[in-house]
Amino acid sequence: MHYTLLIFALTLVFITVISLRFRLPSFFTLIAGALLYGLASGMTLDAVFIAIIGGLGRVFGIFAIIIICGAIIASTLQEQGLIRVMIADLR
C-alpha cells in the first residue's frame, strides 16, 4: 500500500517536472506518467498499454457525446435562424 502511494507521488512529481522543464503538451506527459506508474507498480507492458487505451477510449467516448450534442443543437439553431437572433442579443 505504501509503495503504491510512493509510486503515485513520484509519478506526479515526474509529470510536473516534465511539463514545466520541457514544455511538452499535457497529453504526452500524462501518457508518459501513466506508462511510468504502470511499469513501476509491476504491470506488464502489454497490460499498461491496454489500460491506457481503455481509459482513453472511455474519455474520448464521453467527449464524442458532448461534441455530437453540441453539433445537433447548433444545426437546429441554424436551421431555425436563431443564431442571428442570439448574436443580435449579444451585441
mmCIF file of N, CA and C in Angstrom:
data_model
loop_
_atom_site.group_PDB
_atom_site.id
_atom_site.type_symbol
_atom_site.label_atom_id
_atom_site.label_comp_id
_atom_site.label_asym_id
_atom_site.label_seq_id
_atom_site.Cartn_x
_atom_site.Cartn_y
_atom_site.Cartn_z
ATOM 1 N N MET A 1 0.829 -1.198 0.000
ATOM 2 C CA MET A 1 0.000 0.000 0.000
ATOM 3 C C MET A 1 0.869 1.254 0.000
ATOM 4 N N HIS A 2 1.876 1.269 0.864
ATOM 5 C CA HIS A 2 2.725 2.445 0.972
ATOM 6 C C HIS A 2 3.540 2.643 -0.301
ATOM 7 N N TYR A 3 3.924 1.524 -0.930
ATOM 8 C CA TYR A 3 4.685 1.650 -2.172
ATOM 9 C C TYR A 3 3.828 2.240 -3.284
ATOM 10 N N THR A 4 2.568 1.888 -3.303
ATOM 11 C CA THR A 4 1.677 2.416 -4.320
ATOM 12 C C THR A 4 1.541 3.927 -4.186
ATOM 13 N N LEU A 5 1.387 4.417 -2.983
ATOM 14 C CA LEU A 5 1.287 5.866 -2.768
ATOM 15 C C LEU A 5 2.603 6.562 -3.097
ATOM 16 N N LEU A 6 3.719 5.925 -2.788
ATOM 17 C CA LEU A 6 5.024 6.489 -3.114
ATOM 18 C C LEU A 6 5.217 6.559 -4.621
ATOM 19 N N ILE A 7 4.861 5.494 -5.318
ATOM 20 C CA ILE A 7 4.962 5.484 -6.783
ATOM 21 C C ILE A 7 4.060 6.555 -7.376
ATOM 22 N N PHE A 8 2.861 6.700 -6.829
ATOM 23 C CA PHE A 8 1.936 7.718 -7.313
ATOM 24 C C PHE A 8 2.496 9.121 -7.107
ATOM 25 N N ALA A 9 3.060 9.377 -5.917
ATOM 26 C CA ALA A 9 3.643 10.689 -5.632
ATOM 27 C C ALA A 9 4.822 10.976 -6.556
ATOM 28 N N LEU A 10 5.670 9.984 -6.780
ATOM 29 C CA LEU A 10 6.800 10.162 -7.699
ATOM 30 C C LEU A 10 6.329 10.387 -9.133
ATOM 31 N N THR A 11 5.246 9.737 -9.516
ATOM 32 C CA THR A 11 4.687 9.952 -10.857
ATOM 33 C C THR A 11 4.166 11.374 -10.997
ATOM 34 N N LEU A 12 3.507 11.883 -9.970
ATOM 35 C CA LEU A 12 3.037 13.275 -10.009
ATOM 36 C C LEU A 12 4.198 14.251 -10.129
ATOM 37 N N VAL A 13 5.270 13.995 -9.392
ATOM 38 C CA VAL A 13 6.465 14.843 -9.493
ATOM 39 C C VAL A 13 7.050 14.757 -10.897
ATOM 40 N N PHE A 14 7.117 13.541 -11.440
ATOM 41 C CA PHE A 14 7.631 13.344 -12.802
ATOM 42 C C PHE A 14 6.810 14.134 -13.817
ATOM 43 N N ILE A 15 5.493 14.038 -13.735
ATOM 44 C CA ILE A 15 4.618 14.750 -14.680
ATOM 45 C C ILE A 15 4.823 16.256 -14.559
ATOM 46 N N THR A 16 4.909 16.749 -13.341
ATOM 47 C CA THR A 16 5.092 18.187 -13.123
ATOM 48 C C THR A 16 6.430 18.673 -13.667
ATOM 49 N N VAL A 17 7.492 17.954 -13.363
ATOM 50 C CA VAL A 17 8.826 18.360 -13.821
ATOM 51 C C VAL A 17 8.923 18.309 -15.338
ATOM 52 N N ILE A 18 8.430 17.246 -15.940
ATOM 53 C CA ILE A 18 8.494 17.117 -17.396
ATOM 54 C C ILE A 18 7.668 18.218 -18.063
ATOM 55 N N SER A 19 6.513 18.514 -17.512
ATOM 56 C CA SER A 19 5.659 19.564 -18.089
ATOM 57 C C SER A 19 6.323 20.932 -18.011
ATOM 58 N N LEU A 20 6.901 21.250 -16.873
ATOM 59 C CA LEU A 20 7.487 22.572 -16.689
ATOM 60 C C LEU A 20 8.858 22.703 -17.357
ATOM 61 N N ARG A 21 9.658 21.663 -17.277
ATOM 62 C CA ARG A 21 11.031 21.740 -17.795
ATOM 63 C C ARG A 21 11.070 21.713 -19.310
ATOM 64 N N PHE A 22 10.327 20.813 -19.925
ATOM 65 C CA PHE A 22 10.406 20.616 -21.374
ATOM 66 C C PHE A 22 9.232 21.215 -22.139
ATOM 67 N N ARG A 23 8.264 21.767 -21.431
ATOM 68 C CA ARG A 23 7.090 22.407 -22.062
ATOM 69 C C ARG A 23 6.387 21.479 -23.052
ATOM 70 N N LEU A 24 6.273 20.224 -22.678
ATOM 71 C CA LEU A 24 5.572 19.262 -23.518
ATOM 72 C C LEU A 24 4.061 19.424 -23.325
ATOM 73 N N PRO A 25 3.290 19.091 -24.344
ATOM 74 C CA PRO A 25 1.828 19.125 -24.166
ATOM 75 C C PRO A 25 1.404 18.159 -23.056
ATOM 76 N N SER A 26 0.381 18.537 -22.337
ATOM 77 C CA SER A 26 -0.048 17.742 -21.180
ATOM 78 C C SER A 26 -0.482 16.337 -21.579
ATOM 79 N N PHE A 27 -1.005 16.162 -22.785
ATOM 80 C CA PHE A 27 -1.412 14.825 -23.232
ATOM 81 C C PHE A 27 -0.225 13.863 -23.183
ATOM 82 N N PHE A 28 0.927 14.304 -23.696
ATOM 83 C CA PHE A 28 2.099 13.436 -23.744
ATOM 84 C C PHE A 28 2.669 13.180 -22.346
ATOM 85 N N THR A 29 2.658 14.195 -21.501
ATOM 86 C CA THR A 29 3.180 13.991 -20.146
ATOM 87 C C THR A 29 2.277 13.061 -19.339
ATOM 88 N N LEU A 30 0.971 13.151 -19.552
ATOM 89 C CA LEU A 30 0.060 12.249 -18.846
ATOM 90 C C LEU A 30 0.206 10.811 -19.336
ATOM 91 N N ILE A 31 0.409 10.633 -20.637
ATOM 92 C CA ILE A 31 0.641 9.279 -21.168
ATOM 93 C C ILE A 31 1.943 8.721 -20.601
ATOM 94 N N ALA A 32 2.997 9.551 -20.579
ATOM 95 C CA ALA A 32 4.277 9.110 -20.017
ATOM 96 C C ALA A 32 4.132 8.790 -18.533
ATOM 97 N N GLY A 33 3.367 9.594 -17.815
ATOM 98 C CA GLY A 33 3.132 9.329 -16.399
ATOM 99 C C GLY A 33 2.370 8.034 -16.178
ATOM 100 N N ALA A 34 1.372 7.778 -17.011
ATOM 101 C CA ALA A 34 0.612 6.530 -16.897
ATOM 102 C C ALA A 34 1.507 5.336 -17.198
ATOM 103 N N LEU A 35 2.372 5.478 -18.185
ATOM 104 C CA LEU A 35 3.306 4.414 -18.530
ATOM 105 C C LEU A 35 4.283 4.169 -17.372
ATOM 106 N N LEU A 36 4.826 5.241 -16.822
ATOM 107 C CA LEU A 36 5.748 5.124 -15.692
ATOM 108 C C LEU A 36 5.067 4.478 -14.489
ATOM 109 N N TYR A 37 3.880 4.948 -14.146
ATOM 110 C CA TYR A 37 3.165 4.405 -12.988
ATOM 111 C C TYR A 37 2.838 2.924 -13.181
ATOM 112 N N GLY A 38 2.365 2.577 -14.363
ATOM 113 C CA GLY A 38 2.017 1.183 -14.618
ATOM 114 C C GLY A 38 3.212 0.259 -14.515
ATOM 115 N N LEU A 39 4.322 0.650 -15.131
ATOM 116 C CA LEU A 39 5.517 -0.191 -15.080
ATOM 117 C C LEU A 39 6.109 -0.250 -13.681
ATOM 118 N N ALA A 40 6.111 0.897 -12.970
ATOM 119 C CA ALA A 40 6.672 0.931 -11.618
ATOM 120 C C ALA A 40 5.821 0.148 -10.623
ATOM 121 N N SER A 41 4.525 0.024 -10.896
ATOM 122 C CA SER A 41 3.664 -0.717 -9.972
ATOM 123 C C SER A 41 3.609 -2.207 -10.285
ATOM 124 N N GLY A 42 4.386 -2.649 -11.276
ATOM 125 C CA GLY A 42 4.503 -4.081 -11.529
ATOM 126 C C GLY A 42 3.665 -4.620 -12.671
ATOM 127 N N MET A 43 3.004 -3.771 -13.412
ATOM 128 C CA MET A 43 2.208 -4.241 -14.547
ATOM 129 C C MET A 43 3.129 -4.568 -15.719
ATOM 130 N N THR A 44 2.707 -5.493 -16.554
ATOM 131 C CA THR A 44 3.476 -5.779 -17.759
ATOM 132 C C THR A 44 3.241 -4.663 -18.772
ATOM 133 N N LEU A 45 4.120 -4.564 -19.749
ATOM 134 C CA LEU A 45 3.991 -3.514 -20.758
ATOM 135 C C LEU A 45 2.682 -3.649 -21.526
ATOM 136 N N ASP A 46 2.297 -4.876 -21.839
ATOM 137 C CA ASP A 46 1.021 -5.094 -22.538
ATOM 138 C C ASP A 46 -0.161 -4.633 -21.691
ATOM 139 N N ALA A 47 -0.133 -4.958 -20.406
ATOM 140 C CA ALA A 47 -1.238 -4.563 -19.520
ATOM 141 C C ALA A 47 -1.304 -3.046 -19.369
ATOM 142 N N VAL A 48 -0.140 -2.391 -19.346
ATOM 143 C CA VAL A 48 -0.125 -0.932 -19.237
ATOM 144 C C VAL A 48 -0.756 -0.307 -20.473
ATOM 145 N N PHE A 49 -0.368 -0.781 -21.649
ATOM 146 C CA PHE A 49 -0.933 -0.222 -22.881
ATOM 147 C C PHE A 49 -2.428 -0.498 -22.995
ATOM 148 N N ILE A 50 -2.863 -1.667 -22.584
ATOM 149 C CA ILE A 50 -4.299 -1.981 -22.621
ATOM 150 C C ILE A 50 -5.061 -1.053 -21.676
ATOM 151 N N ALA A 51 -4.507 -0.794 -20.485
ATOM 152 C CA ALA A 51 -5.167 0.109 -19.529
ATOM 153 C C ALA A 51 -5.211 1.538 -20.065
ATOM 154 N N ILE A 52 -4.115 1.992 -20.668
ATOM 155 C CA ILE A 52 -4.075 3.351 -21.211
ATOM 156 C C ILE A 52 -5.075 3.502 -22.350
ATOM 157 N N ILE A 53 -5.084 2.546 -23.255
ATOM 158 C CA ILE A 53 -6.004 2.616 -24.401
ATOM 159 C C ILE A 53 -7.457 2.536 -23.941
ATOM 160 N N GLY A 54 -7.735 1.687 -22.954
ATOM 161 C CA GLY A 54 -9.097 1.585 -22.423
ATOM 162 C C GLY A 54 -9.553 2.882 -21.786
ATOM 163 N N GLY A 55 -8.671 3.509 -21.021
ATOM 164 C CA GLY A 55 -9.012 4.785 -20.384
ATOM 165 C C GLY A 55 -9.224 5.889 -21.400
ATOM 166 N N LEU A 56 -8.346 5.940 -22.402
ATOM 167 C CA LEU A 56 -8.501 6.953 -23.453
ATOM 168 C C LEU A 56 -9.791 6.746 -24.233
ATOM 169 N N GLY A 57 -10.128 5.491 -24.479
ATOM 170 C CA GLY A 57 -11.371 5.204 -25.202
ATOM 171 C C GLY A 57 -12.596 5.702 -24.462
ATOM 172 N N ARG A 58 -12.607 5.511 -23.142
ATOM 173 C CA ARG A 58 -13.753 5.992 -22.346
ATOM 174 C C ARG A 58 -13.819 7.517 -22.357
ATOM 175 N N VAL A 59 -12.679 8.168 -22.195
ATOM 176 C CA VAL A 59 -12.666 9.638 -22.164
ATOM 177 C C VAL A 59 -13.090 10.203 -23.515
ATOM 178 N N PHE A 60 -12.516 9.675 -24.601
ATOM 179 C CA PHE A 60 -12.876 10.177 -25.925
ATOM 180 C C PHE A 60 -14.322 9.857 -26.271
ATOM 181 N N GLY A 61 -14.846 8.747 -25.759
ATOM 182 C CA GLY A 61 -16.258 8.423 -25.964
ATOM 183 C C GLY A 61 -17.176 9.442 -25.312
ATOM 184 N N ILE A 62 -16.810 9.885 -24.111
ATOM 185 C CA ILE A 62 -17.599 10.904 -23.421
ATOM 186 C C ILE A 62 -17.534 12.229 -24.176
ATOM 187 N N PHE A 63 -16.326 12.601 -24.632
ATOM 188 C CA PHE A 63 -16.180 13.837 -25.402
ATOM 189 C C PHE A 63 -16.982 13.779 -26.698
ATOM 190 N N ALA A 64 -17.028 12.611 -27.322
ATOM 191 C CA ALA A 64 -17.770 12.478 -28.577
ATOM 192 C C ALA A 64 -19.250 12.750 -28.357
ATOM 193 N N ILE A 65 -19.798 12.258 -27.264
ATOM 194 C CA ILE A 65 -21.215 12.502 -26.972
ATOM 195 C C ILE A 65 -21.461 13.996 -26.795
ATOM 196 N N ILE A 66 -20.585 14.688 -26.074
ATOM 197 C CA ILE A 66 -20.748 16.128 -25.852
ATOM 198 C C ILE A 66 -20.647 16.887 -27.169
ATOM 199 N N ILE A 67 -19.682 16.540 -28.007
ATOM 200 C CA ILE A 67 -19.494 17.225 -29.287
ATOM 201 C C ILE A 67 -20.680 16.985 -30.215
ATOM 202 N N ILE A 68 -21.187 15.768 -30.254
ATOM 203 C CA ILE A 68 -22.337 15.460 -31.114
ATOM 204 C C ILE A 68 -23.566 16.238 -30.643
ATOM 205 N N CYS A 69 -23.793 16.297 -29.338
ATOM 206 C CA CYS A 69 -24.937 17.061 -28.822
ATOM 207 C C CYS A 69 -24.815 18.537 -29.171
ATOM 208 N N GLY A 70 -23.609 19.095 -29.043
ATOM 209 C CA GLY A 70 -23.391 20.495 -29.413
ATOM 210 C C GLY A 70 -23.621 20.738 -30.886
ATOM 211 N N ALA A 71 -23.182 19.799 -31.726
ATOM 212 C CA ALA A 71 -23.380 19.945 -33.167
ATOM 213 C C ALA A 71 -24.856 19.873 -33.532
ATOM 214 N N ILE A 72 -25.605 19.007 -32.874
ATOM 215 C CA ILE A 72 -27.047 18.896 -33.140
ATOM 216 C C ILE A 72 -27.759 20.176 -32.724
ATOM 217 N N ILE A 73 -27.413 20.715 -31.563
ATOM 218 C CA ILE A 73 -28.037 21.963 -31.102
ATOM 219 C C ILE A 73 -27.702 23.105 -32.054
ATOM 220 N N ALA A 74 -26.424 23.204 -32.465
ATOM 221 C CA ALA A 74 -26.016 24.276 -33.383
ATOM 222 C C ALA A 74 -26.718 24.146 -34.727
ATOM 223 N N SER A 75 -26.857 22.936 -35.229
ATOM 224 C CA SER A 75 -27.544 22.723 -36.505
ATOM 225 C C SER A 75 -29.015 23.116 -36.415
ATOM 226 N N THR A 76 -29.665 22.762 -35.316
ATOM 227 C CA THR A 76 -31.069 23.117 -35.126
ATOM 228 C C THR A 76 -31.243 24.627 -35.025
ATOM 229 N N LEU A 77 -30.356 25.293 -34.287
ATOM 230 C CA LEU A 77 -30.431 26.747 -34.170
ATOM 231 C C LEU A 77 -30.209 27.427 -35.521
ATOM 232 N N GLN A 78 -29.289 26.887 -36.309
ATOM 233 C CA GLN A 78 -29.016 27.479 -37.619
ATOM 234 C C GLN A 78 -30.211 27.297 -38.561
ATOM 235 N N GLU A 79 -30.820 26.130 -38.560
ATOM 236 C CA GLU A 79 -31.968 25.873 -39.431
ATOM 237 C C GLU A 79 -33.141 26.780 -39.084
ATOM 238 N N GLN A 80 -33.307 27.098 -37.821
ATOM 239 C CA GLN A 80 -34.426 27.927 -37.391
ATOM 240 C C GLN A 80 -34.096 29.412 -37.425
ATOM 241 N N GLY A 81 -32.853 29.743 -37.791
ATOM 242 C CA GLY A 81 -32.463 31.142 -37.882
ATOM 243 C C GLY A 81 -32.274 31.820 -36.536
ATOM 244 N N LEU A 82 -32.089 31.042 -35.507
ATOM 245 C CA LEU A 82 -31.986 31.608 -34.170
ATOM 246 C C LEU A 82 -30.567 32.056 -33.818
ATOM 247 N N ILE A 83 -29.583 31.650 -34.617
ATOM 248 C CA ILE A 83 -28.217 32.082 -34.342
ATOM 249 C C ILE A 83 -28.096 33.587 -34.531
ATOM 250 N N ARG A 84 -28.730 34.115 -35.567
ATOM 251 C CA ARG A 84 -28.697 35.571 -35.789
ATOM 252 C C ARG A 84 -29.372 36.317 -34.648
ATOM 253 N N VAL A 85 -30.446 35.754 -34.131
ATOM 254 C CA VAL A 85 -31.142 36.375 -33.001
ATOM 255 C C VAL A 85 -30.229 36.383 -31.768
ATOM 256 N N MET A 86 -29.538 35.295 -31.538
ATOM 257 C CA MET A 86 -28.631 35.215 -30.384
ATOM 258 C C MET A 86 -27.482 36.207 -30.524
ATOM 259 N N ILE A 87 -26.933 36.315 -31.718
ATOM 260 C CA ILE A 87 -25.845 37.271 -31.946
ATOM 261 C C ILE A 87 -26.331 38.693 -31.777
ATOM 262 N N ALA A 88 -27.527 38.971 -32.269
ATOM 263 C CA ALA A 88 -28.093 40.313 -32.092
ATOM 264 C C ALA A 88 -28.299 40.643 -30.613
ATOM 265 N N ASP A 89 -28.703 39.654 -29.839
ATOM 266 C CA ASP A 89 -28.881 39.872 -28.395
ATOM 267 C C ASP A 89 -27.563 40.126 -27.698
ATOM 268 N N LEU A 90 -26.501 39.524 -28.175
ATOM 269 C CA LEU A 90 -25.185 39.709 -27.563
ATOM 270 C C LEU A 90 -24.612 41.102 -27.859
ATOM 271 N N ARG A 91 -24.983 41.661 -28.987
ATOM 272 C CA ARG A 91 -24.456 42.973 -29.360
ATOM 273 C C ARG A 91 -25.222 44.012 -28.615
#
